[in-house]
Amino acid sequence: MRDDEIRCRQVVEMVTDYLDDELPPAVRRAFEQHLLECVHCTEYLGEISATIALLRRAGHDDRQQ
């Protein structure tokens, strides 16, 4: 594994920062590269995105929009 590679555990830890566009550019690129190579993390990202969308529609999202 290269030093700049991201592991699945890191994706789980960083997913909300990714969705909120709060990752530094280099980390975001590494995150997206991992998604290209890992179907499980891509599915996880989709599930989290869908959950957030449902919460927003239900009025339960406390995050800044």
PDB file of N, CA and C in Angstrom:
ATOM      1  N   MET A   1       0.844  -1.187   0.000  1.00  0.00           N
ATOM      2  CA  MET A   1       0.000   0.000   0.000  1.00  0.00           C
ATOM      3  C   MET A   1       0.884   1.244   0.000  1.00  0.00           C
ATOM      4  N   ARG A   2       0.539   2.201  -0.846  1.00  0.00           N
ATOM      5  CA  ARG A   2       1.267   3.470  -0.888  1.00  0.00           C
ATOM      6  C   ARG A   2       0.846   4.336   0.286  1.00  0.00           C
ATOM      7  N   ASP A   3       1.709   5.295   0.636  1.00  0.00           N
ATOM      8  CA  ASP A   3       1.424   6.197   1.756  1.00  0.00           C
ATOM      9  C   ASP A   3       0.176   7.031   1.534  1.00  0.00           C
ATOM     10  N   ASP A   4      -0.138   7.362   0.270  1.00  0.00           N
ATOM     11  CA  ASP A   4      -1.278   8.237  -0.001  1.00  0.00           C
ATOM     12  C   ASP A   4      -2.580   7.471  -0.237  1.00  0.00           C
ATOM     13  N   GLU A   5      -2.540   6.152  -0.115  1.00  0.00           N
ATOM     14  CA  GLU A   5      -3.748   5.359  -0.311  1.00  0.00           C
ATOM     15  C   GLU A   5      -4.637   5.418   0.923  1.00  0.00           C
ATOM     16  N   ILE A   6      -5.908   5.287   0.693  1.00  0.00           N
ATOM     17  CA  ILE A   6      -6.895   5.302   1.764  1.00  0.00           C
ATOM     18  C   ILE A   6      -7.464   3.901   1.916  1.00  0.00           C
ATOM     19  N   ARG A   7      -7.677   3.501   3.145  1.00  0.00           N
ATOM     20  CA  ARG A   7      -8.269   2.195   3.440  1.00  0.00           C
ATOM     21  C   ARG A   7      -9.758   2.358   3.728  1.00  0.00           C
ATOM     22  N   CYS A   8     -10.464   1.258   3.710  1.00  0.00           N
ATOM     23  CA  CYS A   8     -11.916   1.272   3.936  1.00  0.00           C
ATOM     24  C   CYS A   8     -12.277   1.928   5.264  1.00  0.00           C
ATOM     25  N   ARG A   9     -11.541   1.641   6.300  1.00  0.00           N
ATOM     26  CA  ARG A   9     -11.831   2.225   7.613  1.00  0.00           C
ATOM     27  C   ARG A   9     -11.764   3.753   7.549  1.00  0.00           C
ATOM     28  N   GLN A  10     -10.813   4.280   6.797  1.00  0.00           N
ATOM     29  CA  GLN A  10     -10.691   5.730   6.663  1.00  0.00           C
ATOM     30  C   GLN A  10     -11.873   6.310   5.893  1.00  0.00           C
ATOM     31  N   VAL A  11     -12.372   5.583   4.914  1.00  0.00           N
ATOM     32  CA  VAL A  11     -13.546   6.043   4.170  1.00  0.00           C
ATOM     33  C   VAL A  11     -14.714   6.218   5.125  1.00  0.00           C
ATOM     34  N   VAL A  12     -14.924   5.242   5.991  1.00  0.00           N
ATOM     35  CA  VAL A  12     -16.012   5.320   6.965  1.00  0.00           C
ATOM     36  C   VAL A  12     -15.836   6.555   7.851  1.00  0.00           C
ATOM     37  N   GLU A  13     -14.608   6.816   8.274  1.00  0.00           N
ATOM     38  CA  GLU A  13     -14.335   7.952   9.156  1.00  0.00           C
ATOM     39  C   GLU A  13     -14.502   9.295   8.451  1.00  0.00           C
ATOM     40  N   MET A  14     -14.254   9.333   7.141  1.00  0.00           N
ATOM     41  CA  MET A  14     -14.233  10.608   6.416  1.00  0.00           C
ATOM     42  C   MET A  14     -15.451  10.859   5.541  1.00  0.00           C
ATOM     43  N   VAL A  15     -16.398   9.940   5.503  1.00  0.00           N
ATOM     44  CA  VAL A  15     -17.479  10.035   4.525  1.00  0.00           C
ATOM     45  C   VAL A  15     -18.294  11.323   4.666  1.00  0.00           C
ATOM     46  N   THR A  16     -18.602  11.755   5.862  1.00  0.00           N
ATOM     47  CA  THR A  16     -19.403  12.981   5.988  1.00  0.00           C
ATOM     48  C   THR A  16     -18.595  14.209   5.590  1.00  0.00           C
ATOM     49  N   ASP A  17     -17.296  14.219   5.902  1.00  0.00           N
ATOM     50  CA  ASP A  17     -16.456  15.332   5.446  1.00  0.00           C
ATOM     51  C   ASP A  17     -16.389  15.356   3.923  1.00  0.00           C
ATOM     52  N   TYR A  18     -16.345  14.183   3.304  1.00  0.00           N
ATOM     53  CA  TYR A  18     -16.345  14.103   1.846  1.00  0.00           C
ATOM     54  C   TYR A  18     -17.642  14.676   1.281  1.00  0.00           C
ATOM     55  N   LEU A  19     -18.760  14.245   1.833  1.00  0.00           N
ATOM     56  CA  LEU A  19     -20.057  14.712   1.339  1.00  0.00           C
ATOM     57  C   LEU A  19     -20.258  16.205   1.577  1.00  0.00           C
ATOM     58  N   ASP A  20     -19.653  16.732   2.628  1.00  0.00           N
ATOM     59  CA  ASP A  20     -19.749  18.164   2.926  1.00  0.00           C
ATOM     60  C   ASP A  20     -18.666  18.975   2.219  1.00  0.00           C
ATOM     61  N   ASP A  21     -17.865  18.313   1.370  1.00  0.00           N
ATOM     62  CA  ASP A  21     -16.777  18.950   0.620  1.00  0.00           C
ATOM     63  C   ASP A  21     -15.782  19.638   1.550  1.00  0.00           C
ATOM     64  N   GLU A  22     -15.422  18.950   2.638  1.00  0.00           N
ATOM     65  CA  GLU A  22     -14.509  19.509   3.623  1.00  0.00           C
ATOM     66  C   GLU A  22     -13.147  18.824   3.643  1.00  0.00           C
ATOM     67  N   LEU A  23     -12.902  17.913   2.715  1.00  0.00           N
ATOM     68  CA  LEU A  23     -11.601  17.252   2.663  1.00  0.00           C
ATOM     69  C   LEU A  23     -10.621  18.095   1.862  1.00  0.00           C
ATOM     70  N   PRO A  24      -9.357  18.139   2.284  1.00  0.00           N
ATOM     71  CA  PRO A  24      -8.341  18.811   1.472  1.00  0.00           C
ATOM     72  C   PRO A  24      -8.256  18.135   0.097  1.00  0.00           C
ATOM     73  N   PRO A  25      -7.869  18.880  -0.929  1.00  0.00           N
ATOM     74  CA  PRO A  25      -7.850  18.326  -2.292  1.00  0.00           C
ATOM     75  C   PRO A  25      -7.097  17.000  -2.434  1.00  0.00           C
ATOM     76  N   ALA A  26      -5.930  16.873  -1.834  1.00  0.00           N
ATOM     77  CA  ALA A  26      -5.157  15.633  -1.974  1.00  0.00           C
ATOM     78  C   ALA A  26      -5.869  14.459  -1.312  1.00  0.00           C
ATOM     79  N   VAL A  27      -6.487  14.697  -0.178  1.00  0.00           N
ATOM     80  CA  VAL A  27      -7.216  13.639   0.522  1.00  0.00           C
ATOM     81  C   VAL A  27      -8.468  13.271  -0.268  1.00  0.00           C
ATOM     82  N   ARG A  28      -9.131  14.268  -0.825  1.00  0.00           N
ATOM     83  CA  ARG A  28     -10.326  14.012  -1.642  1.00  0.00           C
ATOM     84  C   ARG A  28      -9.974  13.149  -2.856  1.00  0.00           C
ATOM     85  N   ARG A  29      -8.851  13.443  -3.506  1.00  0.00           N
ATOM     86  CA  ARG A  29      -8.421  12.634  -4.656  1.00  0.00           C
ATOM     87  C   ARG A  29      -8.154  11.190  -4.231  1.00  0.00           C
ATOM     88  N   ALA A  30      -7.470  11.008  -3.104  1.00  0.00           N
ATOM     89  CA  ALA A  30      -7.185   9.656  -2.616  1.00  0.00           C
ATOM     90  C   ALA A  30      -8.476   8.934  -2.245  1.00  0.00           C
ATOM     91  N   PHE A  31      -9.408   9.654  -1.632  1.00  0.00           N
ATOM     92  CA  PHE A  31     -10.716   9.102  -1.270  1.00  0.00           C
ATOM     93  C   PHE A  31     -11.436   8.626  -2.530  1.00  0.00           C
ATOM     94  N   GLU A  32     -11.481   9.472  -3.539  1.00  0.00           N
ATOM     95  CA  GLU A  32     -12.167   9.127  -4.787  1.00  0.00           C
ATOM     96  C   GLU A  32     -11.469   7.990  -5.524  1.00  0.00           C
ATOM     97  N   GLN A  33     -10.151   7.935  -5.450  1.00  0.00           N
ATOM     98  CA  GLN A  33      -9.417   6.827  -6.061  1.00  0.00           C
ATOM     99  C   GLN A  33      -9.798   5.516  -5.382  1.00  0.00           C
ATOM    100  N   HIS A  34      -9.910   5.552  -4.067  1.00  0.00           N
ATOM    101  CA  HIS A  34     -10.323   4.351  -3.340  1.00  0.00           C
ATOM    102  C   HIS A  34     -11.720   3.911  -3.787  1.00  0.00           C
ATOM    103  N   LEU A  35     -12.613   4.866  -3.954  1.00  0.00           N
ATOM    104  CA  LEU A  35     -13.971   4.528  -4.391  1.00  0.00           C
ATOM    105  C   LEU A  35     -13.969   3.845  -5.758  1.00  0.00           C
ATOM    106  N   LEU A  36     -13.067   4.257  -6.637  1.00  0.00           N
ATOM    107  CA  LEU A  36     -12.973   3.632  -7.961  1.00  0.00           C
ATOM    108  C   LEU A  36     -12.561   2.168  -7.873  1.00  0.00           C
ATOM    109  N   GLU A  37     -11.851   1.831  -6.802  1.00  0.00           N
ATOM    110  CA  GLU A  37     -11.298   0.488  -6.660  1.00  0.00           C
ATOM    111  C   GLU A  37     -12.070  -0.397  -5.685  1.00  0.00           C
ATOM    112  N   CYS A  38     -12.996   0.174  -4.918  1.00  0.00           N
ATOM    113  CA  CYS A  38     -13.650  -0.591  -3.852  1.00  0.00           C
ATOM    114  C   CYS A  38     -15.173  -0.479  -3.959  1.00  0.00           C
ATOM    115  N   VAL A  39     -15.795  -1.530  -4.421  1.00  0.00           N
ATOM    116  CA  VAL A  39     -17.245  -1.532  -4.588  1.00  0.00           C
ATOM    117  C   VAL A  39     -17.962  -1.406  -3.245  1.00  0.00           C
ATOM    118  N   HIS A  40     -17.386  -1.969  -2.197  1.00  0.00           N
ATOM    119  CA  HIS A  40     -18.033  -1.915  -0.883  1.00  0.00           C
ATOM    120  C   HIS A  40     -18.111  -0.482  -0.363  1.00  0.00           C
ATOM    121  N   CYS A  41     -17.037   0.266  -0.504  1.00  0.00           N
ATOM    122  CA  CYS A  41     -17.041   1.658  -0.043  1.00  0.00           C
ATOM    123  C   CYS A  41     -17.928   2.531  -0.930  1.00  0.00           C
ATOM    124  N   THR A  42     -17.972   2.223  -2.210  1.00  0.00           N
ATOM    125  CA  THR A  42     -18.865   2.954  -3.110  1.00  0.00           C
ATOM    126  C   THR A  42     -20.318   2.724  -2.702  1.00  0.00           C
ATOM    127  N   GLU A  43     -20.657   1.497  -2.373  1.00  0.00           N
ATOM    128  CA  GLU A  43     -22.010   1.190  -1.899  1.00  0.00           C
ATOM    129  C   GLU A  43     -22.290   1.890  -0.572  1.00  0.00           C
ATOM    130  N   TYR A  44     -21.309   1.896   0.326  1.00  0.00           N
ATOM    131  CA  TYR A  44     -21.463   2.561   1.623  1.00  0.00           C
ATOM    132  C   TYR A  44     -21.727   4.051   1.422  1.00  0.00           C
ATOM    133  N   LEU A  45     -20.966   4.684   0.546  1.00  0.00           N
ATOM    134  CA  LEU A  45     -21.167   6.102   0.256  1.00  0.00           C
ATOM    135  C   LEU A  45     -22.583   6.343  -0.258  1.00  0.00           C
ATOM    136  N   GLY A  46     -23.061   5.489  -1.141  1.00  0.00           N
ATOM    137  CA  GLY A  46     -24.420   5.618  -1.655  1.00  0.00           C
ATOM    138  C   GLY A  46     -25.468   5.483  -0.563  1.00  0.00           C
ATOM    139  N   GLU A  47     -25.251   4.554   0.355  1.00  0.00           N
ATOM    140  CA  GLU A  47     -26.194   4.361   1.463  1.00  0.00           C
ATOM    141  C   GLU A  47     -26.225   5.576   2.385  1.00  0.00           C
ATOM    142  N   ILE A  48     -25.057   6.111   2.704  1.00  0.00           N
ATOM    143  CA  ILE A  48     -24.986   7.289   3.575  1.00  0.00           C
ATOM    144  C   ILE A  48     -25.631   8.486   2.881  1.00  0.00           C
ATOM    145  N   SER A  49     -25.347   8.666   1.600  1.00  0.00           N
ATOM    146  CA  SER A  49     -25.948   9.774   0.845  1.00  0.00           C
ATOM    147  C   SER A  49     -27.468   9.666   0.832  1.00  0.00           C
ATOM    148  N   ALA A  50     -27.975   8.464   0.620  1.00  0.00           N
ATOM    149  CA  ALA A  50     -29.426   8.254   0.601  1.00  0.00           C
ATOM    150  C   ALA A  50     -30.038   8.519   1.972  1.00  0.00           C
ATOM    151  N   THR A  51     -29.364   8.098   3.024  1.00  0.00           N
ATOM    152  CA  THR A  51     -29.857   8.332   4.383  1.00  0.00           C
ATOM    153  C   THR A  51     -29.926   9.817   4.686  1.00  0.00           C
ATOM    154  N   ILE A  52     -28.888  10.549   4.322  1.00  0.00           N
ATOM    155  CA  ILE A  52     -28.870  11.997   4.550  1.00  0.00           C
ATOM    156  C   ILE A  52     -30.003  12.664   3.773  1.00  0.00           C
ATOM    157  N   ALA A  53     -30.213  12.239   2.537  1.00  0.00           N
ATOM    158  CA  ALA A  53     -31.293  12.816   1.728  1.00  0.00           C
ATOM    159  C   ALA A  53     -32.656  12.556   2.369  1.00  0.00           C
ATOM    160  N   LEU A  54     -32.858  11.358   2.880  1.00  0.00           N
ATOM    161  CA  LEU A  54     -34.122  11.035   3.550  1.00  0.00           C
ATOM    162  C   LEU A  54     -34.317  11.884   4.801  1.00  0.00           C
ATOM    163  N   LEU A  55     -33.254  12.055   5.567  1.00  0.00           N
ATOM    164  CA  LEU A  55     -33.341  12.872   6.780  1.00  0.00           C
ATOM    165  C   LEU A  55     -33.647  14.325   6.446  1.00  0.00           C
ATOM    166  N   ARG A  56     -33.047  14.820   5.385  1.00  0.00           N
ATOM    167  CA  ARG A  56     -33.328  16.206   4.979  1.00  0.00           C
ATOM    168  C   ARG A  56     -34.794  16.370   4.598  1.00  0.00           C
ATOM    169  N   ARG A  57     -35.294  15.419   3.823  1.00  0.00           N
ATOM    170  CA  ARG A  57     -36.702  15.494   3.414  1.00  0.00           C
ATOM    171  C   ARG A  57     -37.637  15.398   4.611  1.00  0.00           C
ATOM    172  N   ALA A  58     -37.223  14.666   5.628  1.00  0.00           N
ATOM    173  CA  ALA A  58     -38.057  14.510   6.821  1.00  0.00           C
ATOM    174  C   ALA A  58     -37.836  15.648   7.821  1.00  0.00           C
ATOM    175  N   GLY A  59     -36.873  16.529   7.514  1.00  0.00           N
ATOM    176  CA  GLY A  59     -36.604  17.658   8.394  1.00  0.00           C
ATOM    177  C   GLY A  59     -35.782  17.315   9.614  1.00  0.00           C
ATOM    178  N   HIS A  60     -34.981  16.244   9.536  1.00  0.00           N
ATOM    179  CA  HIS A  60     -34.195  15.807  10.683  1.00  0.00           C
ATOM    180  C   HIS A  60     -32.700  16.009  10.503  1.00  0.00           C
ATOM    181  N   ASP A  61     -32.278  16.803   9.560  1.00  0.00           N
ATOM    182  CA  ASP A  61     -30.851  17.033   9.336  1.00  0.00           C
ATOM    183  C   ASP A  61     -30.450  18.306  10.057  1.00  0.00           C
ATOM    184  N   ASP A  62     -29.609  18.178  11.074  1.00  0.00           N
ATOM    185  CA  ASP A  62     -29.168  19.329  11.857  1.00  0.00           C
ATOM    186  C   ASP A  62     -27.947  20.017  11.258  1.00  0.00           C
ATOM    187  N   ARG A  63     -27.378  19.433  10.195  1.00  0.00           N
ATOM    188  CA  ARG A  63     -26.178  20.015   9.603  1.00  0.00           C
ATOM    189  C   ARG A  63     -26.533  21.265   8.818  1.00  0.00           C
ATOM    190  N   GLN A  64     -25.545  22.153   8.676  1.00  0.00           N
ATOM    191  CA  GLN A  64     -25.715  23.358   7.857  1.00  0.00           C
ATOM    192  C   GLN A  64     -25.948  22.932   6.422  1.00  0.00           C
ATOM    193  N   GLN A  65     -26.818  23.624   5.736  1.00  0.00           N
ATOM    194  CA  GLN A  65     -27.066  23.302   4.321  1.00  0.00           C
ATOM    195  C   GLN A  65     -26.521  24.375   3.433  1.00  0.00           C
TER     196      GLN A  65
END
